Coordinates of C-alpha atoms in Angstrom, one line a residue:
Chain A
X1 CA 0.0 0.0 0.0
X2 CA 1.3 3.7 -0.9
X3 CA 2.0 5.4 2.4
X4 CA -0.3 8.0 3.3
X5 CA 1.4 11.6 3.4
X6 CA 0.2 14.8 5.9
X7 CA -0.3 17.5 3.3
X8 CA -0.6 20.6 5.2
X9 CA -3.1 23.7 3.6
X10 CA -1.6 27.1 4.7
X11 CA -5.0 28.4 6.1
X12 CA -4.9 32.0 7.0
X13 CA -6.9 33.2 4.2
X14 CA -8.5 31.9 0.6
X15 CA -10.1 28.1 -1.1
X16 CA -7.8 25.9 1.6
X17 CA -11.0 23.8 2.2
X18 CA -11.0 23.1 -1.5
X19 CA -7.3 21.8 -1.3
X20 CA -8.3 19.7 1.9
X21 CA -11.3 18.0 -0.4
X22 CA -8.7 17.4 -3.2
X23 CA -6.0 16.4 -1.2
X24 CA -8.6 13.6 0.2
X25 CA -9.4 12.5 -2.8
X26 CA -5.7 11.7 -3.7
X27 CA -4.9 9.6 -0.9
X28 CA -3.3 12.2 1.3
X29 CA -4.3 13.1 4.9
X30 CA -5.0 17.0 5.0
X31 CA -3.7 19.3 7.4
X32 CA -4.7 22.8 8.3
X33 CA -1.7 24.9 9.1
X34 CA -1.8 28.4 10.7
X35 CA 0.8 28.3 13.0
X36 CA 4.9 27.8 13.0
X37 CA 4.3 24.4 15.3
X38 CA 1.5 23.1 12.6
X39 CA 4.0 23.9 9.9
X40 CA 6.2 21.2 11.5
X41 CA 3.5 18.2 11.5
X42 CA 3.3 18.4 7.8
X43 CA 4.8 16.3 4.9
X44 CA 4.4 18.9 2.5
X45 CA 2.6 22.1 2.2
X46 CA -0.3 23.9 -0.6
X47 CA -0.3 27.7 -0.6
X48 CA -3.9 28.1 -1.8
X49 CA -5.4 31.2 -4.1
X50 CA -6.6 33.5 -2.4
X51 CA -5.4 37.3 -2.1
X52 CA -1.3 37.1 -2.0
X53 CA -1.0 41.0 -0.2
X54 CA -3.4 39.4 2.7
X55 CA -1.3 36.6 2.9
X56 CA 2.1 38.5 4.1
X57 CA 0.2 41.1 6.3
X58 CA -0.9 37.7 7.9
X59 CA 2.6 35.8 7.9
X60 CA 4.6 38.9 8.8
X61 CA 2.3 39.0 12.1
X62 CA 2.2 35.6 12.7
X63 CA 6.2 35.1 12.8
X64 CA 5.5 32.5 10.4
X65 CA 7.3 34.3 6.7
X66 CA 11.1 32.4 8.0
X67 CA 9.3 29.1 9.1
X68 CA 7.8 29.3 5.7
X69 CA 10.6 30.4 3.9
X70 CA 12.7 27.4 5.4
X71 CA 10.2 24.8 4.6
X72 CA 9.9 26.0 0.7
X73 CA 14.1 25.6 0.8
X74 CA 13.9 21.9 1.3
X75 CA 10.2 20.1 1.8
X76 CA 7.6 20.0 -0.9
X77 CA 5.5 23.0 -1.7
X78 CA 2.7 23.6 -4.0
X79 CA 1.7 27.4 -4.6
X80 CA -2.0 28.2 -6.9
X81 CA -2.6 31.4 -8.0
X82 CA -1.6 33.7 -5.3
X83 CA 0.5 31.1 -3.7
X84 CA 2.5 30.9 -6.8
X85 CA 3.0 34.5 -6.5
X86 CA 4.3 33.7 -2.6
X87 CA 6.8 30.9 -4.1
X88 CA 8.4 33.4 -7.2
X89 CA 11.5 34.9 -6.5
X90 CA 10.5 38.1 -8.3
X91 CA 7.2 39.4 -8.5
X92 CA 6.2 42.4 -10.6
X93 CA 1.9 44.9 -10.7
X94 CA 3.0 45.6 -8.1
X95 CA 6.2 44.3 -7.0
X96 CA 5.7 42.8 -3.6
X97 CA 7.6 40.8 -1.0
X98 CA 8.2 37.2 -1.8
X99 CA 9.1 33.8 0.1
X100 CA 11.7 33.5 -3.1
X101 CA 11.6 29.7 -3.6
X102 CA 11.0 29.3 -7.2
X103 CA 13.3 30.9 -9.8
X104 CA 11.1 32.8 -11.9
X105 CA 9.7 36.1 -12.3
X106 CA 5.9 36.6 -11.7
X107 CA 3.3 39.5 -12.9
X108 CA 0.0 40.0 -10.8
X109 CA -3.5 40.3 -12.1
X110 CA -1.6 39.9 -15.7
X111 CA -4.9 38.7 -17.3
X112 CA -6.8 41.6 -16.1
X113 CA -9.6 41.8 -13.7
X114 CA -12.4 39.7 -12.8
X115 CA -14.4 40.0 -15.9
X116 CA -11.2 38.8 -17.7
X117 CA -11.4 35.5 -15.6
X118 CA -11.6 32.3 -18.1
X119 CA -11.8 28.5 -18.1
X120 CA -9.4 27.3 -20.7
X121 CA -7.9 23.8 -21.8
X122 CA -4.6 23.6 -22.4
X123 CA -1.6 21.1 -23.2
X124 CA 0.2 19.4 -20.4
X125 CA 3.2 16.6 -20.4
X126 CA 0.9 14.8 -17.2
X127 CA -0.8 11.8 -18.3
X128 CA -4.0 11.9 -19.8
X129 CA -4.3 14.5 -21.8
X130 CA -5.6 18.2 -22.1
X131 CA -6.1 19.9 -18.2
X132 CA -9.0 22.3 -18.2
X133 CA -7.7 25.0 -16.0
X134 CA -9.4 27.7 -14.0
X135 CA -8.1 31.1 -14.3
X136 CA -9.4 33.7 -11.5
X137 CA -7.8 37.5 -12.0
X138 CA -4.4 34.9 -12.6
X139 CA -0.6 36.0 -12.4
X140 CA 1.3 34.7 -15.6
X141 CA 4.8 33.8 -15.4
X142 CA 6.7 35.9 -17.0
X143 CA 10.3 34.3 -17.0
X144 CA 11.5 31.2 -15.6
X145 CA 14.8 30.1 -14.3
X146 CA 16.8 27.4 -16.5
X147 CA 16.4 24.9 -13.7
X148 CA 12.5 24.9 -14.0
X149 CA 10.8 22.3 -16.1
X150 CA 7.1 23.5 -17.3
X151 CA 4.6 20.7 -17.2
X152 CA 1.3 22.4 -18.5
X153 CA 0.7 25.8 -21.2
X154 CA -1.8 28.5 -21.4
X155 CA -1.3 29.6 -25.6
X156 CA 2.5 28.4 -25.3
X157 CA 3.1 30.0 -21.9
X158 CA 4.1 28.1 -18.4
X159 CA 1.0 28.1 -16.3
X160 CA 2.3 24.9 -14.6
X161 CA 5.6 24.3 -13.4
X162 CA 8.4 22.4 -11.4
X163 CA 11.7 22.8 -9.6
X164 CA 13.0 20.5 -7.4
X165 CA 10.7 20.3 -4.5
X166 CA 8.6 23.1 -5.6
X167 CA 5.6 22.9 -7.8
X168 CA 3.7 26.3 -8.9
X169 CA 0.0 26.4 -10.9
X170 CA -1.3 29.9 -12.1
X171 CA -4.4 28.7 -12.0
X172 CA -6.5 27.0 -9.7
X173 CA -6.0 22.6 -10.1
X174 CA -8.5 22.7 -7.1
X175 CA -11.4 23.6 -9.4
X176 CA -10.8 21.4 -12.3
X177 CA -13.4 19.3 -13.6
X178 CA -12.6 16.6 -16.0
X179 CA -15.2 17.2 -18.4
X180 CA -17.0 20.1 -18.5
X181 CA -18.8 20.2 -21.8
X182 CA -22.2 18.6 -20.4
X183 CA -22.3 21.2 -17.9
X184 CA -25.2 23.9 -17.6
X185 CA -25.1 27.2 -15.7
X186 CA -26.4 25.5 -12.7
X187 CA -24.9 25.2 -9.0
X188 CA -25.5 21.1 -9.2
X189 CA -22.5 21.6 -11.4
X190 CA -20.2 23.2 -9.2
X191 CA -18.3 20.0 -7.7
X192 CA -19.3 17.5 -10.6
X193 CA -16.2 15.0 -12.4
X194 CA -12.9 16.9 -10.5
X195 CA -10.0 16.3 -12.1
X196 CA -7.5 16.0 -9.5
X197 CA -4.0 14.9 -12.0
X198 CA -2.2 18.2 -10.4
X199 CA -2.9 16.9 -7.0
X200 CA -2.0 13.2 -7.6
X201 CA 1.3 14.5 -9.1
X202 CA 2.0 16.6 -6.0
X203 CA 1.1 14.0 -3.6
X204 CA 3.5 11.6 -5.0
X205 CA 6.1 14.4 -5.1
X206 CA 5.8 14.7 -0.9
X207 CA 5.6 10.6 -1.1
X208 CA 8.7 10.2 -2.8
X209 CA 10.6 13.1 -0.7
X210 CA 9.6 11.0 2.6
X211 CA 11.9 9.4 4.5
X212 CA 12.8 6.1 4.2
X213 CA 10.4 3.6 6.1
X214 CA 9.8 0.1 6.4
X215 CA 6.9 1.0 8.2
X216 CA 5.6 2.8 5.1
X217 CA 4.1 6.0 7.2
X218 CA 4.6 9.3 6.7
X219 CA 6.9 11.5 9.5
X220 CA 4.3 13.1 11.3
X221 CA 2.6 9.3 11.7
X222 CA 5.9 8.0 12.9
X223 CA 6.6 10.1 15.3
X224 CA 4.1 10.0 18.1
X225 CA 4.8 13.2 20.1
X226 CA 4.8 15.2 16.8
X227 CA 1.8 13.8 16.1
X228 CA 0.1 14.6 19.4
X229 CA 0.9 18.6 19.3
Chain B
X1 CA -6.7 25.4 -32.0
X2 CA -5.0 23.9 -29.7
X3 CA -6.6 26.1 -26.4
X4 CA -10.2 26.7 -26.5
X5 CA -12.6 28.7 -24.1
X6 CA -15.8 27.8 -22.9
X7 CA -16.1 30.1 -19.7
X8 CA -17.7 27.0 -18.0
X9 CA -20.4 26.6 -20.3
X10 CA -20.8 24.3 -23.6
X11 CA -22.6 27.2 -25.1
X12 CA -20.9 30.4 -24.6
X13 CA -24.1 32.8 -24.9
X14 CA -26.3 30.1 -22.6
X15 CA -24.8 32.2 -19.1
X16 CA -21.7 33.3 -18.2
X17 CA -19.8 30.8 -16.0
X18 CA -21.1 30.1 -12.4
X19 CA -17.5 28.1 -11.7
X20 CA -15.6 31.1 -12.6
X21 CA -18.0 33.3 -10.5
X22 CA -18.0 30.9 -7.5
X23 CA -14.4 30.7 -7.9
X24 CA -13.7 34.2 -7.4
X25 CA -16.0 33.8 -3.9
X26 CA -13.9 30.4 -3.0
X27 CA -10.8 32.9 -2.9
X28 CA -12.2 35.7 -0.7
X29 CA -12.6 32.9 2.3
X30 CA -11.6 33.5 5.6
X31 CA -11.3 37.2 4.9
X32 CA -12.4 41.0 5.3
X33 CA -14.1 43.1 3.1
X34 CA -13.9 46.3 4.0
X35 CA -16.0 49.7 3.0
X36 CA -14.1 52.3 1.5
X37 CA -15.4 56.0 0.0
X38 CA -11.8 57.5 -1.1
X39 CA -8.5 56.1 -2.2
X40 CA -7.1 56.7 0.9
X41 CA -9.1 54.3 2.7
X42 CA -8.8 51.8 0.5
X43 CA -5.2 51.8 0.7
X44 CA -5.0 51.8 4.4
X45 CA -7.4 48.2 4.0
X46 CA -5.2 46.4 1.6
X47 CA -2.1 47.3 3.7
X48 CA -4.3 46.1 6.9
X49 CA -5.2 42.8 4.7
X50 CA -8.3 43.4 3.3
X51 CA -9.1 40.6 0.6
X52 CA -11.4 43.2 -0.9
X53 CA -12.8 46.6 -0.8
X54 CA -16.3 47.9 -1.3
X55 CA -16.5 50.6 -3.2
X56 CA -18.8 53.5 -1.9
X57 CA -20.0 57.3 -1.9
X58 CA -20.8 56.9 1.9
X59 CA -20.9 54.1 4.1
X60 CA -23.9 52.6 5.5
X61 CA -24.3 54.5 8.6
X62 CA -23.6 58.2 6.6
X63 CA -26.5 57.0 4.7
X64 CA -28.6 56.6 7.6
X65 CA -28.1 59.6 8.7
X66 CA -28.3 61.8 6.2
X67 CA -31.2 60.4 4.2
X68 CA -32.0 61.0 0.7
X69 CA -32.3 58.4 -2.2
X70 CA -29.1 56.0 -1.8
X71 CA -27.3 54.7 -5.2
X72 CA -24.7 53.6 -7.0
X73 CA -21.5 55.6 -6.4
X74 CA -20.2 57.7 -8.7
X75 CA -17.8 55.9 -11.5
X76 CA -14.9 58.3 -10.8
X77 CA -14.7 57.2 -7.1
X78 CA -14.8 53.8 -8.4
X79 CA -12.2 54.3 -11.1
X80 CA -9.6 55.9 -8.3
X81 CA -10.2 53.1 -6.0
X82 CA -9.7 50.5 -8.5
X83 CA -6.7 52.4 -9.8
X84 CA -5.2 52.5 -6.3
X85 CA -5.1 48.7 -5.2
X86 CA -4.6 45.2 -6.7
X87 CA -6.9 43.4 -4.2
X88 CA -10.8 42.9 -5.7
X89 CA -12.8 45.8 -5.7
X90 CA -16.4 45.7 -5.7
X91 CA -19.4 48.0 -5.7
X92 CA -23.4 48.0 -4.9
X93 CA -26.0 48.6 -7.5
X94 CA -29.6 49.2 -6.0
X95 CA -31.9 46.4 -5.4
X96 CA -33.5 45.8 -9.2
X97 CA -31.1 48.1 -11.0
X98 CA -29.9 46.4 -13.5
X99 CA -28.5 49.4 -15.5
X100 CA -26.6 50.6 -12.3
X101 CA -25.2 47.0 -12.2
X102 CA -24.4 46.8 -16.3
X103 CA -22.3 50.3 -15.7
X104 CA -20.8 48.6 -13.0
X105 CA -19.9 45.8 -15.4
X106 CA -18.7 48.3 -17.8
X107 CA -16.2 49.7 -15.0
X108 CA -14.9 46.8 -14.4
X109 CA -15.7 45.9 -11.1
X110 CA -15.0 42.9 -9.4
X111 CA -17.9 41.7 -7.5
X112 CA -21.6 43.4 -7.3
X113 CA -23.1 44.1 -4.3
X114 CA -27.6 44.0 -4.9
X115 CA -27.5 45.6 -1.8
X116 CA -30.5 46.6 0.6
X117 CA -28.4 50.0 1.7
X118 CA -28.9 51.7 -1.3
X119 CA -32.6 52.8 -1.9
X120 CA -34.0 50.2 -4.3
X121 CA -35.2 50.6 -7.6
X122 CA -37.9 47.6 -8.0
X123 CA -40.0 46.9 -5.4
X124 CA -41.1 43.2 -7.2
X125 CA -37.5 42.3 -8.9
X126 CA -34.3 41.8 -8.3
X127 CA -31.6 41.8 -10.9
X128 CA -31.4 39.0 -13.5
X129 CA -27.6 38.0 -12.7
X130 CA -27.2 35.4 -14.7
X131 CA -27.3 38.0 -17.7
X132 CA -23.9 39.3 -16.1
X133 CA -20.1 38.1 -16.7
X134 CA -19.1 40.2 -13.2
X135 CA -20.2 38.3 -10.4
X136 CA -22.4 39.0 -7.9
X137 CA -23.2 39.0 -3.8
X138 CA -26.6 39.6 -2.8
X139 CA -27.8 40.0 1.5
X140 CA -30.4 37.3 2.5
X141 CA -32.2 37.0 6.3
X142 CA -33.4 33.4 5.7
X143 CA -32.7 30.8 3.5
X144 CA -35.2 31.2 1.5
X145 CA -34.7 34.4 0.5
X146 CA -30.8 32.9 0.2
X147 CA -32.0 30.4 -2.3
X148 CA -33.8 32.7 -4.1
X149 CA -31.1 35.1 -4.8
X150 CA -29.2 32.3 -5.8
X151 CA -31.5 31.3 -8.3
X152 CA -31.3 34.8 -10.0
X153 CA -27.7 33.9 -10.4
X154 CA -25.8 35.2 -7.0
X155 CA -22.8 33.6 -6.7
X156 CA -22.1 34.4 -3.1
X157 CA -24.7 35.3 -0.1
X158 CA -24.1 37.6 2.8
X159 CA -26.8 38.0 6.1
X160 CA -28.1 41.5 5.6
X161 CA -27.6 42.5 9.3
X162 CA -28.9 45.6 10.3
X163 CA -26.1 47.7 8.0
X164 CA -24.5 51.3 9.7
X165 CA -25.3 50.6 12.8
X166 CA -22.7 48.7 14.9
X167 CA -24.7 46.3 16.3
X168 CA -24.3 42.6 15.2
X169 CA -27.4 40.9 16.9
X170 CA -29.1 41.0 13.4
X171 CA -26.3 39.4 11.8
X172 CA -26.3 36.8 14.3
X173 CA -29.9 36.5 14.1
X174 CA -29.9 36.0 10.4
X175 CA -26.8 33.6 9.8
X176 CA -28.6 31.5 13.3
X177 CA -31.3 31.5 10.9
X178 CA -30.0 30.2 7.4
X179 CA -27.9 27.4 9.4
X180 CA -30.9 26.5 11.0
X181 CA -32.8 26.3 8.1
X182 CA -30.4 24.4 6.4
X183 CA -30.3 22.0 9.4
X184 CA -33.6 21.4 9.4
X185 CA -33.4 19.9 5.7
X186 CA -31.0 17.6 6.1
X187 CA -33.4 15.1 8.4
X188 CA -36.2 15.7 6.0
X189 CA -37.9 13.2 3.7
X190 CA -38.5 13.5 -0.1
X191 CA -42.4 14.6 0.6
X192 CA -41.3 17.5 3.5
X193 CA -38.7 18.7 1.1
X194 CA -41.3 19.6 -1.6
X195 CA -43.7 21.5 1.0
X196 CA -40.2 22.8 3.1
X197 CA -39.5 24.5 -0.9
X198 CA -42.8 26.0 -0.3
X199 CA -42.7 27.5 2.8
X200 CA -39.1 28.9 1.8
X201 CA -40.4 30.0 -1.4
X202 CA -37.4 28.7 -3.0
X203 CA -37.3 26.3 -5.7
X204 CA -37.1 22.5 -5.1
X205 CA -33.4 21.9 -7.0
X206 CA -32.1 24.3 -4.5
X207 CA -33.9 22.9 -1.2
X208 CA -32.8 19.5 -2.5
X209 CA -29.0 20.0 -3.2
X210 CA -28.9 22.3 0.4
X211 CA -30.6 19.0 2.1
X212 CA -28.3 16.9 0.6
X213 CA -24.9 19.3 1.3
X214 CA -26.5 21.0 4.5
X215 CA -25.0 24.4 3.1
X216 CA -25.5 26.7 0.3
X217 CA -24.1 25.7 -3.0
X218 CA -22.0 29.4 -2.8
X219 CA -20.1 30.7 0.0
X220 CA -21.9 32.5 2.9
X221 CA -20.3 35.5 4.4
X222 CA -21.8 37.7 7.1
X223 CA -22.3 41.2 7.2
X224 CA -24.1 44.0 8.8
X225 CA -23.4 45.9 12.4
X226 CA -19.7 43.8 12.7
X227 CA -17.2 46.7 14.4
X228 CA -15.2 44.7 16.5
X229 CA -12.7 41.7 16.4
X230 CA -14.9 39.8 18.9
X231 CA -17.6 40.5 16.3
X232 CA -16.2 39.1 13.3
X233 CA -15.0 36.2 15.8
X234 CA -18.6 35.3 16.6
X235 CA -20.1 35.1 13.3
X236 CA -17.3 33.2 11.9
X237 CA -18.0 30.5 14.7
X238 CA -21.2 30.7 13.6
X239 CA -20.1 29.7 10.1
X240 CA -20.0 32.9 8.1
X241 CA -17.1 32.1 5.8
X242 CA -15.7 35.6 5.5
X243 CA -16.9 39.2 6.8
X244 CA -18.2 42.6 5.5
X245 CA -17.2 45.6 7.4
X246 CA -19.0 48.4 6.8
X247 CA -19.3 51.8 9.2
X248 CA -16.9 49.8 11.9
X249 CA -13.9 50.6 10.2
X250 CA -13.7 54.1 9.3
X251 CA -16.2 55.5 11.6
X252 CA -16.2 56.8 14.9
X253 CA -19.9 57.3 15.0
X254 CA -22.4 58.4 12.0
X255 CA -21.2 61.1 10.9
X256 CA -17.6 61.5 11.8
X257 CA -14.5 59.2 10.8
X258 CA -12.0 57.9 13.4
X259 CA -8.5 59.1 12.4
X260 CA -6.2 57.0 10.6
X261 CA -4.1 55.5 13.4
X262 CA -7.7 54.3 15.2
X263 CA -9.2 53.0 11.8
X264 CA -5.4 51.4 10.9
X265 CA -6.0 49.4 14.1
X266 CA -9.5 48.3 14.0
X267 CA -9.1 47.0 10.5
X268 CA -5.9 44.7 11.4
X269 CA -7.3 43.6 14.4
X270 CA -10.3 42.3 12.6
X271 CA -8.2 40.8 9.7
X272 CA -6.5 38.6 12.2
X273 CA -9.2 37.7 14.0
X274 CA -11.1 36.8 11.1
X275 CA -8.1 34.2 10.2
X276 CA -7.5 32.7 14.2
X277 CA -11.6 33.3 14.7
X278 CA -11.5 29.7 17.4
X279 CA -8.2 30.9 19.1
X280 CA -9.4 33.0 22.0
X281 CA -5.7 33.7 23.0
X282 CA -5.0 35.9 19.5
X283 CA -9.1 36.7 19.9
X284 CA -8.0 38.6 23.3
X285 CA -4.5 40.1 21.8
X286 CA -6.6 41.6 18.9
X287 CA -8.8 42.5 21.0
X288 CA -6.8 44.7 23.0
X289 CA -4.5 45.8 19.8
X290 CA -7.8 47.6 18.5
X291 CA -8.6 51.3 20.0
X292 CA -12.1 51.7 20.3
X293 CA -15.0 51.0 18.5
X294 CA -18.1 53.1 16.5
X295 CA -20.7 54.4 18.9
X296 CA -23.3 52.5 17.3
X297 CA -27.0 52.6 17.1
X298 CA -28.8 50.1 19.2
X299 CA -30.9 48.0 17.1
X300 CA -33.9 47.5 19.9
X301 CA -34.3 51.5 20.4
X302 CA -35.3 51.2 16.6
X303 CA -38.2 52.3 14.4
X304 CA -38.6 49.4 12.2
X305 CA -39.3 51.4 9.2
X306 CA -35.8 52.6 9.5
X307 CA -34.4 49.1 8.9
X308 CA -32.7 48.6 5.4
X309 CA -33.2 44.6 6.2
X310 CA -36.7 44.4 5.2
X311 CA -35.8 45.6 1.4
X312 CA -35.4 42.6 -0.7
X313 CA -38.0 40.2 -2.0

C-alpha cells in the first residue's frame, strides 16, 4: 500500500477547504496549518489562491514568513494562483515581498480583472491529456529560471511548473473538472467529475521526498509526540 | 486550436460561468471586506489585509443619517479606488437596477453588491444575474430568500444584518437562521422537502442540493453591524465564511470618521481575528490591539421602518 502523506493547507486566508477536499481524494491526509508548530506536523505544504497581499500582512504578524521560507528551501510546496505569487522569486503589478523559492519572475492580475477570468484547456506533459484549467484575476509567469521544467501551457506560456521540490500552478487545479462540456449554468454543477492529475502529481512528489520507512508511514505518523501537538 | 474557451459553459451565450464566479468567492474565504469611499481608505485596507474593498459614496451609517435616495457611487470614485489597489474591488447597485449594475460591469468591477443599503429601484425584482459576466453577492435573512437570490444567479450570499449601525445581533440572528434552516433539511424526507420549498419560497433543485450538502451551494459570508474583532470572531463561529465591514472601520460614530491610526488598528485587528476566529488567546490580543469602536445605534431602540433589512423580495 502507498503510504499516506500529511499534506498541510496554509489556512490563514483563501479556497484551503477546497485543497483539503482534493487532497482527500488523492490519498493524502489534509492538514490545516496556521501556525509555526503546525507547519512542522506536515509532509508537504499547498499555498492556496486567495489574495497574495493578505497573505504576508498575515505571515509577517504571525512570525511564520522564516518558518515558511525554510520549509519552501527543502520540503515539498505547491503554490496556486496567489501562492505561486508567494513561491516566485520576483514578483512584478505591483512588485511585492516574496518567500523567493521558485526561480522565476511573476506579474499579478496579468490577465486583467475579474471579468477577464476564463476557463481554458490547455496542453500538459501529465498523463491523460488536455487539463482544463481555471483562471481567476491569474498572475502569468513571465520568465523562468533554467532549472525549472514546465509541465502544463496556457497559448504556449508556463502556467504549470516544477523545480525540485517546488511545484507552482497559475491557475486554480483545485477547481478542475474533468469534463465540463455537459455542464449547464447550474450550481449542481459546481463540484461534478474533478480532475484532481495536479494533486495526484503533488502527492507523489511529498511521497517520494519522505523518509525512508519500512513501516511505510509518513513522519508526522511516525513520530508519536509530533503527532500529538 | 490547440486552447479553447468555454467560460464553463458548452454554449458560450447560454450564461456566463457560475464556476468562474463561484471561484472568485472560493478565494475571498476566511477574509475581510472592508467599505471604503476615497483612495485613501482603501489603501490603508489592503495594507491592513483586506481581501477586498467595497466601493462607496458613503458608508452605511452616513447614509442613515443623512437620508436622501441611496445609489450607485459615482464611476470616478470607483475608477480611483480601482486604480489605487490590486486586491478585488467591488461596488453596490440598487436592489433591481440592472442598468446601475451593467455600468458597473462596464467599470470593471469585481464583484456586485444588490445591496438593501442603497434605496432600491424595484420593489417586485431583483436583478437577472445570470445575464452578467461580473459576479455577484446579494444579502439574504433566511434561506429562503438565500435560495432565491441564488436562483437569479448570486454567486455568493451575505446575512443582511442591520447595516450602519454597529450592532451585530441581526447578523447573528440571520446567519442563526439560514444554518438552521439548512439544518432542518438535512433530516427531511423526499415529501417534507417539496412542501419545506414551499414554505421557503425557494425552488425545489435548490432545497434539495442544500438537504443533501446542508450548506449553500456558494459561499456565505456575514455582514451588517460587525465593528469589532470579537464580532467578526462570533459570526465566523457561527459559520460565516468571510466578513463585511462596513461603518466599523472608518467611523467613529455616523457622521464623523475615526483618524487614521484608530481606523489602521481596527481593520488589522479584525483581519486577524477573522483568520484565528477559534483561538481565543490571538481573539484577546486583537482584542486589546484595536482602539475603540463606533458608537453605534442600538438595534432595539429602533423604528422598524428605519431598517434597510426588510428591502429585498
Amino acid at each position: 500500500m502507498q503510504p499516506i502523506p500529511t499534506i498541510g493547507v496554509l489556512a490563514l486566508q483563501g479556497d484551503y477547504e477546497s485543497h483539503a477536499r482534493a487532497l482527500e481524494q488523492v490519498n493524502a491526509q489534509p492538514k490545516m496549518v496556521r501556525t509555526a508548530a503546525e507547519l512542522e506536523q506536515v509532509d508537504g505544504l499547498i499555498i492556496p489562491g486567495g489574495e497574495s497581499t493578505t497573505f504576508l500582512k498575515l505571515l509577517e504578524r504571525e512570525g511564520l514568513f522564516a518558518p515558511l521560507e525554510e520549509f519552501a528551501r527543502t520540503r515539498p510546496t505547491f503554490g496556486t494562483c496567489a501562492g505561486c505569487i508567494l513561491l516566485a522569486k520576483r514578483v512584478t503589478h505591483p512588485e511585492q515581498q516574496s518567500l523567493g523559492a521558485l526561480d522565476a519572475t511573476v506579474e499579478r492580475n496579468a490577465y486583467g480583472r475579474q471579468i477577464d477570468s476564463q476557463i481554458v484547456t490547455g496542453a500538459t506533459s501529465l498523463p491523460g491529456g488536455p487539463l482544463e484549467m481555471v483562471f481567476i484575476r491569474a498572475p502569468r509567469l513571465i520568465e523562468l529560471g533554467s532549472g525549472v521544467e514546465v509541465l502544463a501551457t496556457r497559448d504556449g506560456s508556463p502556467v504549470l511548473v516544477r523545480q525540485k521540490n517546488i511545484l507552482a500552478a497559475t491557475f486554480h487545479p483545485e477547481l478542475s473538472h474533468s469534463d465540463s462540456s455537459s455542464e449547464s449554468d447550474s450550481p449542481d454543477d459546481l463540484e461534478r467529475n474533478p480532475d484532481r492529475r495536479v494533486h495526484r502529481y503533488f502527492a507523489q512528489m511529498v511521497r517520494d521526498a519522505l523518509p525512508e520507512s519500512g513501516e511505510g508511514k509518513s513522519s508526522a505518523q511516525r513520530d508519536p509526540i509530533r503527532q500529538s501537538r | 486550436m490547440a486552447n479553447h474557451q468555454n467560460n464553463g459553459n458548452a454554449n458560450p451565450e447560454s450564461g456566463h460561468g457560475l464556476r468562474l464566479k463561484v471561484g472568485l468567492a472560493e478565494m475571498l474565504k476566511g477574509g475581510v471586506i472592508m467599505d471604503v469611499i476615497n483612495a485613501e481608505q482603501a489603501e490603508i485596507a489592503e495594507k491592513a489585509g483586506a481581501v477586498a474593498v467595497m466601493a462607496l459614496e458613503r458608508v452605511p451609517a452616513q447614509i442613515r443619517a443623512e437620508g436622501g435616495v441611496a445609489r450607485m457611487a459615482s464611476p470616478a470614485i470607483i475608477k480611483e479606488i480601482m486604480a489605487t489597489v490590486s486586491i478585488p474591488v467591488m461596488a453596490k447597485c440598487r436592489i433591481g437596477h440592472f442598468a446601475e449594475a451593467q455600468v458597473l460591469q462596464e467599470l470593471g468591477v469585481d464583484f456586485i453588491d444588490e445591496s438593501e443599503v442603497l434605496t432600491p429601484a424595484d420593489e417586485l425584482h431583483h436583478v437577472n444575474k445570470h445575464a452578467f459576466k461580473t459576479p455577484f453577492v446579494c444579502g439574504a435573512r433566511d434561506l429562503g430568500e438565500a435560495l432565491r437570490r441564488i436562483a437569479e444567479g448570486a454567486a455568493m450570499i451575505r446575512t443582511k444584518g442591520e447595516a450602519g449601525t454597529g450592532d451585530v445581533v441581526h447578523a447573528v440572528k440571520h446567519l442563526r437562521q439560514i444554518v438552521k434552516d439548512m439544518r432542518q433539511l438535512t433530516v427531511m424526507s423526499e415529501e417534507e422537502l417539496f412542501a419545506a420549498a414551499k414554505d421557503h419560497r425557494a425552488p425545489y433543485e435548490l432545497i434539495r442540493m442544500v438537504a443533501k450538502a446542508g450548506k449553500l451551494p456558494v459561499p456565505n459570508f456575514s455582514a451588517g453591524g460587525i465593528a469589532t474583532p470579537a464580532d467578526a470572531a462570533l459570526v465566523r463561529q457561527l459559520g460565516a465564511e468571510a466578513v463585511f465591514v462596513g461603518s466599523g472601520i472608518f467611523m467613529s460614530d455616523s457622521t464623523h470618521l475615526a483618524s487614521i491610526e484608530e481606523a489602521t488598528s481596527r481593520a488589522r485587528a479584525i483581519v486577524r481575528a477573522t483568520t484565528f476566529f477559534d483561538d481565543p488567546k490571538v481573539l484577546a490580543e486583537t482584542s486589546a490591539e484595536c482602539t475603540g469602536a463606533m458608537k453605534g445605534l442600538a438595534i432595539a431602540g429602533m423604528d422598524a421602518a428605519t431598517m434597510m433589512q426588510t428591502r429585498g423580495w
